[in-house]
CSV table of N, CA and C in Angstrom, one decimal:
chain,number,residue,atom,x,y,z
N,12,UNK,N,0.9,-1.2,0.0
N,12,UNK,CA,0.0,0.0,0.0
N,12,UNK,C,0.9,1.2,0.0
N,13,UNK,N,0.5,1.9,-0.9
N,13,UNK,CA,1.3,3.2,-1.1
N,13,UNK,C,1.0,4.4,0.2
N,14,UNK,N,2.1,5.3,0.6
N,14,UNK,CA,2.0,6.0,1.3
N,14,UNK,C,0.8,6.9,1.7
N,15,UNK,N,0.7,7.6,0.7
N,15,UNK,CA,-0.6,8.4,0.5
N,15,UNK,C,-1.9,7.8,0.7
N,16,UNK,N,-1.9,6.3,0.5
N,16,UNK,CA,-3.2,5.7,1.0
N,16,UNK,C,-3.0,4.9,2.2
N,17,UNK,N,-2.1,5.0,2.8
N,17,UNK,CA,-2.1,4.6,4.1
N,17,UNK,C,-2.2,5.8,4.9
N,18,UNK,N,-2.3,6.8,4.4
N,18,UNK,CA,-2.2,7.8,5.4
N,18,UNK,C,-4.0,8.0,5.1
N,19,UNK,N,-4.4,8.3,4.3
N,19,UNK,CA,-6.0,8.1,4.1
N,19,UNK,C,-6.8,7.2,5.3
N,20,UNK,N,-6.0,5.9,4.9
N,20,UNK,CA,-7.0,4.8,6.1
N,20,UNK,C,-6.7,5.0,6.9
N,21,UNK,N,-5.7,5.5,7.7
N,21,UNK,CA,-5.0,6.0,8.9
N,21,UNK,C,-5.9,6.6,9.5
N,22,UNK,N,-6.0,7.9,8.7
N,22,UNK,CA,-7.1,8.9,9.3
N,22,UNK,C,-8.6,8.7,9.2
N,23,UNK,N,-9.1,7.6,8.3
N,23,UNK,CA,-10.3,7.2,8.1
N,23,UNK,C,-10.4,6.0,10.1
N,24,UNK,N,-9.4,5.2,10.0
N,24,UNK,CA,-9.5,4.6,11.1
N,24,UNK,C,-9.5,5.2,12.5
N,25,UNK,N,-8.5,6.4,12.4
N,25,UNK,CA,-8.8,7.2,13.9
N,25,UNK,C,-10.0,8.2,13.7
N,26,UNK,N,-10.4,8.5,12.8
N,26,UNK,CA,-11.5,9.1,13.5
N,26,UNK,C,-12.8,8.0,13.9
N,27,UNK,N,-12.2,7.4,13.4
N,27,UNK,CA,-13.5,6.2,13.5
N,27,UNK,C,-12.7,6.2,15.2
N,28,UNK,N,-12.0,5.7,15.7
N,28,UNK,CA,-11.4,5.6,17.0
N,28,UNK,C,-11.5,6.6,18.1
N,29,UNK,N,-11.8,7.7,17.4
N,29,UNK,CA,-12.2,9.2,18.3
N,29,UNK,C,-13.8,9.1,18.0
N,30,UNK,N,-14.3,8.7,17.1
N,30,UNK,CA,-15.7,8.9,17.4
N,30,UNK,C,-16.3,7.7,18.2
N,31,UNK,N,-15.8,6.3,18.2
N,31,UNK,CA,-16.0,5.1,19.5
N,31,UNK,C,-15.6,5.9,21.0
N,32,UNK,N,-14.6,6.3,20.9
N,32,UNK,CA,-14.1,6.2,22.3
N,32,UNK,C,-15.2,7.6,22.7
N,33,UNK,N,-15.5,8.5,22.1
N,33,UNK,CA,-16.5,9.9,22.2
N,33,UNK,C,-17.9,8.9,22.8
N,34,UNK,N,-17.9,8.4,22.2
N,34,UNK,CA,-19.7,7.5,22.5
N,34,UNK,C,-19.3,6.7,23.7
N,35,UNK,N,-18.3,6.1,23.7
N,35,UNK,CA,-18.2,5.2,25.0
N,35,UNK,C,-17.7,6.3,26.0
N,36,UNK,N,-17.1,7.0,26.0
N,36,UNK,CA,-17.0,8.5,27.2
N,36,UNK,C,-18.2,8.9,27.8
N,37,UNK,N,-19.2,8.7,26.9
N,37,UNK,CA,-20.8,9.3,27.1
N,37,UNK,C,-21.5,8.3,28.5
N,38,UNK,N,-21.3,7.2,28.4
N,38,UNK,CA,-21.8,6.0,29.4
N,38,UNK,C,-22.6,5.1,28.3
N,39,UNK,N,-22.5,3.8,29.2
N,39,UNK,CA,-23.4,3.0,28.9
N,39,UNK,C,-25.1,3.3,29.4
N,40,UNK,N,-26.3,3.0,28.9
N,40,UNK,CA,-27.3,3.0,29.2
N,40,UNK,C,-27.8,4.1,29.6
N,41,UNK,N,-27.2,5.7,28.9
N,41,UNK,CA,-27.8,6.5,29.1
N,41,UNK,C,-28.5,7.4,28.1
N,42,UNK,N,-29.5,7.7,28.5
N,42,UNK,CA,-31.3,8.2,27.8
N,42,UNK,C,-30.7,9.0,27.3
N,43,UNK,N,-30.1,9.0,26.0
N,43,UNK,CA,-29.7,9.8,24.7
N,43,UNK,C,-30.7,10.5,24.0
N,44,UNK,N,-31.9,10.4,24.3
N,44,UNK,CA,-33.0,11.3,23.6
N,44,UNK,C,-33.1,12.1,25.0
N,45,UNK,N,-33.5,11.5,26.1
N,45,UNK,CA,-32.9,12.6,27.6
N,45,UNK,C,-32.3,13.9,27.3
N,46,UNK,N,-30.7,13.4,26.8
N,46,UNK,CA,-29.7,14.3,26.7
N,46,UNK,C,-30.2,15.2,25.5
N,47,UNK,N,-30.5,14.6,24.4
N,47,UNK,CA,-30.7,15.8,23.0
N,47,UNK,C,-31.3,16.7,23.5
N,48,UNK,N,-33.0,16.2,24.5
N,48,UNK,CA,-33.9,17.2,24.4
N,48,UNK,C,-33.5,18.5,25.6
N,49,UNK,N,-32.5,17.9,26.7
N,49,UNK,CA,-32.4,18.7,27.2
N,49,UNK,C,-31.1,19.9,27.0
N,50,UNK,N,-30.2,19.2,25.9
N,50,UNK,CA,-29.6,20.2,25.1
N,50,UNK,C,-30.1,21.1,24.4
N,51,UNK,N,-31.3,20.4,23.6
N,51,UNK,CA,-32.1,21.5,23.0
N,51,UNK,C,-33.1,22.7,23.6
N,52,UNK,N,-33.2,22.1,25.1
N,52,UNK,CA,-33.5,22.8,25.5
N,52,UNK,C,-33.2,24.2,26.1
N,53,UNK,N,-32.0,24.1,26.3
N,53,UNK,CA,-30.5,24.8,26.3
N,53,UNK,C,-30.5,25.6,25.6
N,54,UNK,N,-30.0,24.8,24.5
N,54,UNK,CA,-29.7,25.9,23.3
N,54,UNK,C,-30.6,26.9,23.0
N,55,UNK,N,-32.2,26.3,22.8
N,55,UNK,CA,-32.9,27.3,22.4
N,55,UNK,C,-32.8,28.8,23.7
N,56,UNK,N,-33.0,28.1,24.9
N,56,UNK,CA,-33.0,29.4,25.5
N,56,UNK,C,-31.5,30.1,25.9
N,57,UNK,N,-30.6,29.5,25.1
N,57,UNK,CA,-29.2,30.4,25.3
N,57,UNK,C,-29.4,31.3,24.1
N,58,UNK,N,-30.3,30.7,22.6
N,58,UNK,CA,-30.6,31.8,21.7
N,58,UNK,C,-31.2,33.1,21.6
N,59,UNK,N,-32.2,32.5,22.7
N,59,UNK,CA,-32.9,33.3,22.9
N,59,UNK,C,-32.7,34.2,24.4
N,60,UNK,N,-31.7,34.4,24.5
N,60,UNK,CA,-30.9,35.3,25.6
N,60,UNK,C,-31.6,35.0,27.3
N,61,UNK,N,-32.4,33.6,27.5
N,61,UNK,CA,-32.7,32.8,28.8
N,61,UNK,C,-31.6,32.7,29.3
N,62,UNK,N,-30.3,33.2,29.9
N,62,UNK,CA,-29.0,32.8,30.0
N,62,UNK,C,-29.6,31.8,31.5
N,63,UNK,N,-30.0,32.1,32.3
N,63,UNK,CA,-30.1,31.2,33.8
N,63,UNK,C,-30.6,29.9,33.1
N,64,UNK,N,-32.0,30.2,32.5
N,64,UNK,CA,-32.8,28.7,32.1
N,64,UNK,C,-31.6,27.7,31.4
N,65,UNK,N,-30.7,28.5,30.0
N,65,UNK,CA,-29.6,27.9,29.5
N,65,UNK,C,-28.7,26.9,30.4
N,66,UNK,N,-27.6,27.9,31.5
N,66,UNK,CA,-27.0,27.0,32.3
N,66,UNK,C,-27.9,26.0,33.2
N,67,UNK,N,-29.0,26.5,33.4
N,67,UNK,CA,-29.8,24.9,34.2
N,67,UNK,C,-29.6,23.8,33.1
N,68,UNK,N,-30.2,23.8,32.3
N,68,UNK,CA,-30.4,22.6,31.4
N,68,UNK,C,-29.4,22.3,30.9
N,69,UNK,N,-28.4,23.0,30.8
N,69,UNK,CA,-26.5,22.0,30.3
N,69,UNK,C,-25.9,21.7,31.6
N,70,UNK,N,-26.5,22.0,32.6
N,70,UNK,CA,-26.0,21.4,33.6
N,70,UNK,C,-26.7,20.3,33.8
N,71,UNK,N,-28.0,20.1,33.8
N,71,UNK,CA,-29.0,19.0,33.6
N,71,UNK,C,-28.3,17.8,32.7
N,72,UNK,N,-27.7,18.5,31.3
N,72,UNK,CA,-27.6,17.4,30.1
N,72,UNK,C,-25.9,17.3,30.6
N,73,UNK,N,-25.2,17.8,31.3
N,73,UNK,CA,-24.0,17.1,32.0
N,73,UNK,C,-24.2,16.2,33.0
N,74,UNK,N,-25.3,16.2,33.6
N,74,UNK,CA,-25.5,15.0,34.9
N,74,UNK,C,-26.0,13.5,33.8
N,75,UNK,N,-26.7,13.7,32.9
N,75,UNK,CA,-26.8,13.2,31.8
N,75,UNK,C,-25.5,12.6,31.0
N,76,UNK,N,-25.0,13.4,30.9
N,76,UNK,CA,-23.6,13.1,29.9
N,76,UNK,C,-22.4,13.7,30.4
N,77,UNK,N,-21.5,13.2,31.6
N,77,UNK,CA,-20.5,14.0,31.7
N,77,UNK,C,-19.3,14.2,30.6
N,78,UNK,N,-18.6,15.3,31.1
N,78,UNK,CA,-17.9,15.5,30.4
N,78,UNK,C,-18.0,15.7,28.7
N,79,UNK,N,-19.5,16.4,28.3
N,79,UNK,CA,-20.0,16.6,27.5
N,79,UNK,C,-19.4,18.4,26.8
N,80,UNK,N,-18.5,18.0,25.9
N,80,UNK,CA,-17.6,19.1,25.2
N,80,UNK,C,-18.8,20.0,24.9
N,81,UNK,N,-19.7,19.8,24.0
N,81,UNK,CA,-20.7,20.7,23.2
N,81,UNK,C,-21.4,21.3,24.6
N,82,UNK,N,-22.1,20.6,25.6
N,82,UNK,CA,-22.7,21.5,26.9
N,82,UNK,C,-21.7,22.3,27.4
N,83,UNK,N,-20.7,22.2,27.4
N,83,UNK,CA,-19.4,23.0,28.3
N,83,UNK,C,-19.0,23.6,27.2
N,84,UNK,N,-19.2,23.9,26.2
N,84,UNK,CA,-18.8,24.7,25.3
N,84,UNK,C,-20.2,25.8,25.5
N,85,UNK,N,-21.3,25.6,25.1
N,85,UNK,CA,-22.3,26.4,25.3
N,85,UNK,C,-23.0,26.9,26.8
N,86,UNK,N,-22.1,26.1,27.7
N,86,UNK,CA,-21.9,27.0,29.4
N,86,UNK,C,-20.7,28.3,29.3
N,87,UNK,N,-19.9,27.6,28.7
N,87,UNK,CA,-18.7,29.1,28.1
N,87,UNK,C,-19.7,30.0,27.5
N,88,UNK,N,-20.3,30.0,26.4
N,88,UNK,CA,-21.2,31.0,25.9
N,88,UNK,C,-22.1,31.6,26.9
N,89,UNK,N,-23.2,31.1,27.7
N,89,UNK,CA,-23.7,31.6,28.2
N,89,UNK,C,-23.3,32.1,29.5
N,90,UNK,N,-22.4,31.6,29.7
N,90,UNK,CA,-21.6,32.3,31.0
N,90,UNK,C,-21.0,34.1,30.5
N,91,UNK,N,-20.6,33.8,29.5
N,91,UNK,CA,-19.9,34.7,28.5
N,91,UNK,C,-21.0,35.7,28.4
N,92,UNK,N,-22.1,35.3,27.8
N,92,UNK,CA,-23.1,36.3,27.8
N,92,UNK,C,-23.8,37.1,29.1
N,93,UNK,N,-23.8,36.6,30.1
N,93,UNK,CA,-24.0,36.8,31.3
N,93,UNK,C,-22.6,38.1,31.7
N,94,UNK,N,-21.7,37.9,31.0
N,94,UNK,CA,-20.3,39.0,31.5
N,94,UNK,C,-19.8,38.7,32.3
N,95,UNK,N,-19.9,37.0,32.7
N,95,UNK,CA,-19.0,36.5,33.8
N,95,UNK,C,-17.9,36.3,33.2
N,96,UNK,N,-16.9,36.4,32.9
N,96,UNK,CA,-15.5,36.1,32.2
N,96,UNK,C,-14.8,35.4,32.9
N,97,UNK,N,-15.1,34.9,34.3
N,97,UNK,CA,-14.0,34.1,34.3
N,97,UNK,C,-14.7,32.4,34.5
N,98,UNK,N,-15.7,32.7,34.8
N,98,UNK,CA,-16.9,31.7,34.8
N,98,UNK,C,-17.1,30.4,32.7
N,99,UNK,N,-16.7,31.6,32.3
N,99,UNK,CA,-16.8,31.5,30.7
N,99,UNK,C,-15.6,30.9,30.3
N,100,UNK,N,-14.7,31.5,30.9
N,100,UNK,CA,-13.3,30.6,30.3
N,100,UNK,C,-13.3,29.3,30.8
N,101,UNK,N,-13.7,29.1,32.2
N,101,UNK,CA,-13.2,27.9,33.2
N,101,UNK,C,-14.2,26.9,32.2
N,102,UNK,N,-15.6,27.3,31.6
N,102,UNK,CA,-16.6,26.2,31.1
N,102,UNK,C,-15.6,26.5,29.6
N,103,UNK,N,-15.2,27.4,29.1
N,103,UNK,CA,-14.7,26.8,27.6
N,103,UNK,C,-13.3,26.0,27.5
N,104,UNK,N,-12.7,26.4,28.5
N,104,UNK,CA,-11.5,25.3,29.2
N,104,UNK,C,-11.8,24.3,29.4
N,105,UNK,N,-12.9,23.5,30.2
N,105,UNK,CA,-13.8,22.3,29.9
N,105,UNK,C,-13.7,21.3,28.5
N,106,UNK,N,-14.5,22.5,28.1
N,106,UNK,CA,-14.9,22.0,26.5
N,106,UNK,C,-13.8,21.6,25.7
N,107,UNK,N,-12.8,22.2,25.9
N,107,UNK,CA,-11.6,21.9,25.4
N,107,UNK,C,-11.2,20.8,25.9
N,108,UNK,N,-10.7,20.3,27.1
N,108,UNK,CA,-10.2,19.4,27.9
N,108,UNK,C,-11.1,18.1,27.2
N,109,UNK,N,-12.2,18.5,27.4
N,109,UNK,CA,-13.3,17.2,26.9
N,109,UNK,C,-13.4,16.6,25.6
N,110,UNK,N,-12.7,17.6,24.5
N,110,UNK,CA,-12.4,16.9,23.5
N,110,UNK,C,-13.2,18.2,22.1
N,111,UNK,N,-13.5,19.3,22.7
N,111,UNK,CA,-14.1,20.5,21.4
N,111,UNK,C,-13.2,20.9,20.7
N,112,UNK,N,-13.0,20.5,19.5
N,112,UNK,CA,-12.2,20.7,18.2
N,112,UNK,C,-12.6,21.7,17.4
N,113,UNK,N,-13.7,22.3,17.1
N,113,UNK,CA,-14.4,23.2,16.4
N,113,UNK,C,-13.6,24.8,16.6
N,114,UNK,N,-12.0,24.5,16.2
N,114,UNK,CA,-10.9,25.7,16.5
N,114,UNK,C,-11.9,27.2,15.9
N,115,UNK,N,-12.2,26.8,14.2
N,115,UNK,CA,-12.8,28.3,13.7
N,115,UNK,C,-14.3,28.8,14.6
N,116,UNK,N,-15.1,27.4,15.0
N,116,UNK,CA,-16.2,28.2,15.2
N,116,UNK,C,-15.8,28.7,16.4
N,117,UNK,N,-14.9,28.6,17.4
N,117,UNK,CA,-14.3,29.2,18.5
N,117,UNK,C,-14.1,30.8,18.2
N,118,UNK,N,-13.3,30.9,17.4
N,118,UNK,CA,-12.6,31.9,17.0
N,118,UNK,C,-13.7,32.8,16.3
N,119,UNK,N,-14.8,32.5,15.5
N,119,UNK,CA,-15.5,33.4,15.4
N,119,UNK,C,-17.0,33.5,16.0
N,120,UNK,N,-17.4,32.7,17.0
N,120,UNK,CA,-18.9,32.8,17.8
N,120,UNK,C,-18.5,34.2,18.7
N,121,UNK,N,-20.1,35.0,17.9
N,121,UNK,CA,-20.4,36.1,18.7
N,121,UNK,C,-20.2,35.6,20.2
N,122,UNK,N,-20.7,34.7,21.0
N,122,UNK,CA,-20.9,34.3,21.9
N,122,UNK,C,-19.9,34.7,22.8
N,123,UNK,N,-18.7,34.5,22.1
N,123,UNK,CA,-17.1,34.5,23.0
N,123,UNK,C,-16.7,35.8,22.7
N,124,UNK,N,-17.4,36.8,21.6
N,124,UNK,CA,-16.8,38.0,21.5
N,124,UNK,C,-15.6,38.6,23.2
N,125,UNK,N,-16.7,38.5,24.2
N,125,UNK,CA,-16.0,39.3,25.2
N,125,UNK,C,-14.9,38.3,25.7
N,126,UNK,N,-14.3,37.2,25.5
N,126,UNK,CA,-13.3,36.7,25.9
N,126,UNK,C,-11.9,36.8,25.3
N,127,UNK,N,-12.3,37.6,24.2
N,127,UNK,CA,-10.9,37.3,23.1
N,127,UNK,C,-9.9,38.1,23.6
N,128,UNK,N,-10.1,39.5,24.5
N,128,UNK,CA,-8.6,39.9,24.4
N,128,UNK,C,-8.4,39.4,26.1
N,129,UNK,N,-8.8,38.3,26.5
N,129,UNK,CA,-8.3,37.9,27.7
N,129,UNK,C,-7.2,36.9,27.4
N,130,UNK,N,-5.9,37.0,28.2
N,130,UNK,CA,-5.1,36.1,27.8
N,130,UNK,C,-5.0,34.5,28.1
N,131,UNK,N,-6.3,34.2,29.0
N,131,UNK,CA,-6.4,33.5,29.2
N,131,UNK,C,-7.4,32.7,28.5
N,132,UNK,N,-7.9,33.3,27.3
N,132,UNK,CA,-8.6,32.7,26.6
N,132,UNK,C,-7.4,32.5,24.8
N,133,UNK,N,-6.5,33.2,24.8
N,133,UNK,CA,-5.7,33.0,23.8
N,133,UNK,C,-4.7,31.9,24.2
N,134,UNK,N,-4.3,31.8,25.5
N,134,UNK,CA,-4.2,30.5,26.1
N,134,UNK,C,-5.0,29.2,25.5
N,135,UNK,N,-6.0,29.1,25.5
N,135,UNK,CA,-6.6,28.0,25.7
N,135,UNK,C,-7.6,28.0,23.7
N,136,UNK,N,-6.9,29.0,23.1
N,136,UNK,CA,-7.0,29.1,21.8
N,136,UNK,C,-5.6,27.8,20.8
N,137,UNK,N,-4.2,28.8,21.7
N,137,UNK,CA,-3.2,27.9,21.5
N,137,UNK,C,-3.0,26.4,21.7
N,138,UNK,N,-3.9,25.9,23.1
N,138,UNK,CA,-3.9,24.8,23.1
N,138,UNK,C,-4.4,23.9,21.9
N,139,UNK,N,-5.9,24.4,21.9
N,139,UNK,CA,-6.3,24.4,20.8
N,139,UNK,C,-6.0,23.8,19.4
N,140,UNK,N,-5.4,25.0,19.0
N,140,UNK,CA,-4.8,25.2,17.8
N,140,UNK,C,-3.7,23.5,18.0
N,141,UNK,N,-2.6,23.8,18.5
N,141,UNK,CA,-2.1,22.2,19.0
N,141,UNK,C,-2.8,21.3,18.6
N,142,UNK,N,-3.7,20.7,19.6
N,142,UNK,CA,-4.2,19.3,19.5
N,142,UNK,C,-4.8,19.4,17.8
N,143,UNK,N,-5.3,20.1,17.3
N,143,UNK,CA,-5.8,20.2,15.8
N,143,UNK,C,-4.6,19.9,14.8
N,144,UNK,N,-3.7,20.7,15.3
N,144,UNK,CA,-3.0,20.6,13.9
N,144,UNK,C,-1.5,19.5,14.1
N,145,UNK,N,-2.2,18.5,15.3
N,145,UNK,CA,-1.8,16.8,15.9
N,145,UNK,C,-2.4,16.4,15.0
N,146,UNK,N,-3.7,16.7,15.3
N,146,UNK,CA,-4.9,15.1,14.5
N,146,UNK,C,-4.7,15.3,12.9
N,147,UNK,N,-4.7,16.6,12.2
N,147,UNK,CA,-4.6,17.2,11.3
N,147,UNK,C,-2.9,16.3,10.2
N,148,UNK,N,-2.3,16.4,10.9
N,148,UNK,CA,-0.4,16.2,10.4
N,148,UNK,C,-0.6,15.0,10.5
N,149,UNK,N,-0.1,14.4,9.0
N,149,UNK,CA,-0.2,12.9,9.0
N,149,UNK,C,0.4,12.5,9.6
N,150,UNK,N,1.9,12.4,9.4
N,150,UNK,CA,2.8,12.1,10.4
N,150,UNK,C,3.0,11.8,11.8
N,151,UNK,N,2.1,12.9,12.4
N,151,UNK,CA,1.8,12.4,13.6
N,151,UNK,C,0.9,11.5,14.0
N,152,UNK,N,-0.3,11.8,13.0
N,152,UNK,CA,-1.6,10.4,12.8
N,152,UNK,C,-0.6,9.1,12.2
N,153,UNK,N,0.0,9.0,11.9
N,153,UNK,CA,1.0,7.8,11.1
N,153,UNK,C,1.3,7.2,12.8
N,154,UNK,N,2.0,8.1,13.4
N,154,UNK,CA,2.8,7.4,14.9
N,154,UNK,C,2.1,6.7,15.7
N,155,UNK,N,0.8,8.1,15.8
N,155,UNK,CA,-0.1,7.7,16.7
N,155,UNK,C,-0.3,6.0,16.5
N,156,UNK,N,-1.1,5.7,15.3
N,156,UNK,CA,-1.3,4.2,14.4
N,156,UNK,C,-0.7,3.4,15.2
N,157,UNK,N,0.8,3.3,14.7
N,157,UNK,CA,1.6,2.9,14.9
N,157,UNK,C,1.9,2.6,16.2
N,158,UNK,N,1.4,3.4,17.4
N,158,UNK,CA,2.0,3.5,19.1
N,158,UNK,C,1.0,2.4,19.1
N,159,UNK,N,-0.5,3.0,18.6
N,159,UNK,CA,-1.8,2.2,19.6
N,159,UNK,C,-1.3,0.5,18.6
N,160,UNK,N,-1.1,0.1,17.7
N,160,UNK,CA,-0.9,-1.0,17.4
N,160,UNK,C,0.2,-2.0,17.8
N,161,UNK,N,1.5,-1.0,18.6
N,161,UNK,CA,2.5,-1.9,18.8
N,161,UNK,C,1.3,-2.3,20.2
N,162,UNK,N,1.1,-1.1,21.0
N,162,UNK,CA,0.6,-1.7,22.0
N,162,UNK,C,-0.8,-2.8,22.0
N,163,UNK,N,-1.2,-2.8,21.2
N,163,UNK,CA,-2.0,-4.1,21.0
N,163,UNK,C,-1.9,-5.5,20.4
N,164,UNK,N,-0.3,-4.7,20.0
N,164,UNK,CA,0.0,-6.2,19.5
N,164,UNK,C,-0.6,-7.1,18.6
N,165,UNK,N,-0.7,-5.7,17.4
N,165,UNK,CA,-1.0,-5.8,15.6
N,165,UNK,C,0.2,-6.1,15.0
């Protein structure tokens, strides 16, 4: 197999590997229509500038789903909106930790407007940026392959 198409299945097989291990992070046996609706419930009233009702219900859809990137990313927003800035970083620092990759929509959601010229949000932009342009660089996706199969003993 030529280089170029091993680096294809490479990356076709870890995301398949980041999106298992994302679902098994979530728990076994838990009410996944539970979690949508009370995301959605969320969301709509973080659109609609409900900021208290918002953080109830992604706190709700976190007891639901811990360590759920997308609720901790839209607690950073609505914290954010609220003008709590340091409340906003600590939940988009979360979302990061937990696995939010979405670097551009970071960088341009009205939501985070008021966080950008905090350095502690360009901090955690940098990190960011990092782990993306890991999963991103074949090479590195080539190693990774490579680590998790010596250790499995492929």
């Amino acid at each position: 197999m030529n280089r170029a198409l091993r680096i294809r299945v490479v990356r076709v097989l870890l995301f398949v590997l980041i999106a298992w291990i994302g679902a098994a992070s979530q728990g076994v046996g838990q009410d996944k229509e539970a979690r949508e609706r009370i995301f959605k419930q969320g969301y709509d009233a973080l659109t609609a500038g409900r900021l208290d009702e918002s953080i109830a219900s992604f706190r709700k859809c976190l007891e639901l789903s811990p360590q759920d990137a997308d609720c901790a990313y839209n607690m950073a927003c609505s914290y954010t909106l609220k003008k709590d800035v340091d409340a906003g970083l600590e939940w988009l620092g979360k979302s990061i930790e937990w696995g939010y990759n979405d670097l551009d929509h970071l960088r341009q959601d009205p939501d985070l407007k008021a966080l950008r010229q905090d350095a502690r949000y360009k901090a955690l932009v940098k990190q960011l940026q990092r782990r993306v342009r890991m999963i991103r660089t074949p090479e590195v996706t080539l190693d990774l392959i490579v680590m998790i199969e010596g250790s499995m003993g492929f």
